[in-house]
mmCIF file of C-alpha atoms in Angstrom:
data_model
loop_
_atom_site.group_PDB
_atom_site.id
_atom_site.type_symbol
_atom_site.label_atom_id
_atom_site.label_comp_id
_atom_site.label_asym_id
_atom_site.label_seq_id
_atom_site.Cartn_x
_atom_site.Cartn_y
_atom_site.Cartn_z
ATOM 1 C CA UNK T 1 -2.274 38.818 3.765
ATOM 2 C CA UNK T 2 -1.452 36.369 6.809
ATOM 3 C CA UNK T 3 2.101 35.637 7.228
ATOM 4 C CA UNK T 4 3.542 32.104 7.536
ATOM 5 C CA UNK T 5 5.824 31.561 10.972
ATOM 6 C CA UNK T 6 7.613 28.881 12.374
ATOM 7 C CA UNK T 7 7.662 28.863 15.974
ATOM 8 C CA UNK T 8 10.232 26.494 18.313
ATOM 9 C CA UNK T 9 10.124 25.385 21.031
ATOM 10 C CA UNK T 10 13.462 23.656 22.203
ATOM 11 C CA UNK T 11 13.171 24.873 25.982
ATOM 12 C CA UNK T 12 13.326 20.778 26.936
ATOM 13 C CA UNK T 13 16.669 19.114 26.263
ATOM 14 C CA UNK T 14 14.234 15.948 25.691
ATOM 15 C CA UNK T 15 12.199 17.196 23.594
ATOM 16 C CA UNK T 16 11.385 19.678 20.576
ATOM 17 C CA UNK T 17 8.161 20.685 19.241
ATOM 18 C CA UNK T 18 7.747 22.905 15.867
ATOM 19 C CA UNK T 19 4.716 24.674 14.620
ATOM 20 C CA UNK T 20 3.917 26.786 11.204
ATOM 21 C CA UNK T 21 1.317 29.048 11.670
ATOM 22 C CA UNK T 22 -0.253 31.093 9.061
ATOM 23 C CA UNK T 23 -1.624 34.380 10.621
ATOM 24 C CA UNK T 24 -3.897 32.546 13.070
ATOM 25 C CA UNK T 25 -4.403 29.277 11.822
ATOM 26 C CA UNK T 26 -2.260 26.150 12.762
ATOM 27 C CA UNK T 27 -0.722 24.590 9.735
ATOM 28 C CA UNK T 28 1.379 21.931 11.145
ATOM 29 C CA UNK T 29 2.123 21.062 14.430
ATOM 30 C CA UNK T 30 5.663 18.076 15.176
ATOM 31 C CA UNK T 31 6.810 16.952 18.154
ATOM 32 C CA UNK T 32 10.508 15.284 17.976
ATOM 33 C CA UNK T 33 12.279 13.905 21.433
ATOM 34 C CA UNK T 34 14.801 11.516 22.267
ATOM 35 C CA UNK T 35 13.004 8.663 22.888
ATOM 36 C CA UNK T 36 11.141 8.504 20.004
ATOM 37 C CA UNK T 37 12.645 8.284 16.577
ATOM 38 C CA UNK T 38 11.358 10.813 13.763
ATOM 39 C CA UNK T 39 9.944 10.118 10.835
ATOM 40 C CA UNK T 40 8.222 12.339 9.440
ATOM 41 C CA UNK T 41 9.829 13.801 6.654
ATOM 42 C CA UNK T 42 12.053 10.977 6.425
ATOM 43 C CA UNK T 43 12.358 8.597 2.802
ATOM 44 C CA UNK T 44 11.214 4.973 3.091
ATOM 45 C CA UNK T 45 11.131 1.894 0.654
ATOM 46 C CA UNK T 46 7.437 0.879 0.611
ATOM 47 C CA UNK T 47 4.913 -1.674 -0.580
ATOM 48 C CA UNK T 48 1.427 -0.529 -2.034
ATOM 49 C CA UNK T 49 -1.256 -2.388 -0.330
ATOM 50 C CA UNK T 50 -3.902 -0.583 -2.062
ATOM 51 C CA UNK T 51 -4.693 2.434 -4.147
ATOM 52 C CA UNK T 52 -7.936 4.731 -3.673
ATOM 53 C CA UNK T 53 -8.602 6.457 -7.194
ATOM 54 C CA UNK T 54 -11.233 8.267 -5.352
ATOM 55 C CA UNK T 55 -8.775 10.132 -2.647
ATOM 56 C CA UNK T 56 -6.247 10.041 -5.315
ATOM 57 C CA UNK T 57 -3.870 8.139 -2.924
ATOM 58 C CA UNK T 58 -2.595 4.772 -2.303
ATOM 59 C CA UNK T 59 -1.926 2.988 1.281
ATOM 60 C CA UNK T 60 1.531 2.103 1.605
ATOM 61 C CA UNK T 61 3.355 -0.733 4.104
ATOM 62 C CA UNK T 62 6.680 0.651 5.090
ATOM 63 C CA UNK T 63 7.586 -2.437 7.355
ATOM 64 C CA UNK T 64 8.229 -2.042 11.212
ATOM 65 C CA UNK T 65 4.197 -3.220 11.189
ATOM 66 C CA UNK T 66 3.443 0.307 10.239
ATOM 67 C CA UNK T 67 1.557 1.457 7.508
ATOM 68 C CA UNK T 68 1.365 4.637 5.676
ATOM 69 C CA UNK T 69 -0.954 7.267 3.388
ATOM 70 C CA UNK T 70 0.320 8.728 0.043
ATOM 71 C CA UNK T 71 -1.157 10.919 -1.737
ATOM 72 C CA UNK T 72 -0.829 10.631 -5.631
ATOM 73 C CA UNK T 73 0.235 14.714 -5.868
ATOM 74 C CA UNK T 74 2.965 14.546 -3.125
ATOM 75 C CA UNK T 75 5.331 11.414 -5.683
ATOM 76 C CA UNK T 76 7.731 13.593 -7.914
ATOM 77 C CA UNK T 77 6.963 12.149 -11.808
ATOM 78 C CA UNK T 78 11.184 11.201 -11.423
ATOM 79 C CA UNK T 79 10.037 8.620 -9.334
ATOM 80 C CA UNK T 80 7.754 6.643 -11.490
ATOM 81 C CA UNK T 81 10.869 5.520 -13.298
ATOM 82 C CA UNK T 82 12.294 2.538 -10.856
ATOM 83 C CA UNK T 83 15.283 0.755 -11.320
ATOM 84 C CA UNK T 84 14.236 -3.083 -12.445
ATOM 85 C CA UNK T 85 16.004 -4.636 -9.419
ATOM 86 C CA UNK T 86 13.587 -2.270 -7.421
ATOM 87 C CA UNK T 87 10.886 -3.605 -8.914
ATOM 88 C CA UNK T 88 11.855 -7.122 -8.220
ATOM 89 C CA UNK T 89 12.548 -6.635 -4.925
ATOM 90 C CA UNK T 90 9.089 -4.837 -4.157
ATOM 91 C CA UNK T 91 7.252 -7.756 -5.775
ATOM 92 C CA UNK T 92 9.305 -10.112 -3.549
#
């Protein structure tokens, strides 16, 4: 059975890169450094420009001209439940 690792690399004050490896095989590989703000993992408020029932996913504007992919499995169902002035402001 492979074993999952995370491996660091913070050898570069500027820079830190991160990788989970399962036995052999890359799973994820981030790069965060100084210059360059992170955001993955991060929360946004976001617009749905347009959902794909065939990938199960929607495409999501997050402002800052940047534009995102969401897939249907990865919302937790506590989240369908929006707060009204939410909604309003989304439709804005």
């Amino acid at each position: 059975m492979p074993t999952t690792r995370m491996l660091i690399d913070a050898s570069h004050p500027e820079e830190t890169r991160v990788v989970i490896a399962n036995g052999s095989r890359l799973e994820e590989f981030d790069v965060e450094s100084e210059s360059r703000k992170q955001l993955k993992g991060n929360i946004y408020l976001a617009k749905v420009t347009r959902v794909e029932p065939s990938l199960q996913a929607c495409f999501v504007d997050y402002g800052g001209n940047r534009h995102g992919f969401l897939a249907f499995s990865e919302i937790h169902p506590d989240y369908y439940q929006i707060p009204i002035a939410d909604r309003e402001a989304l439709v804005a």
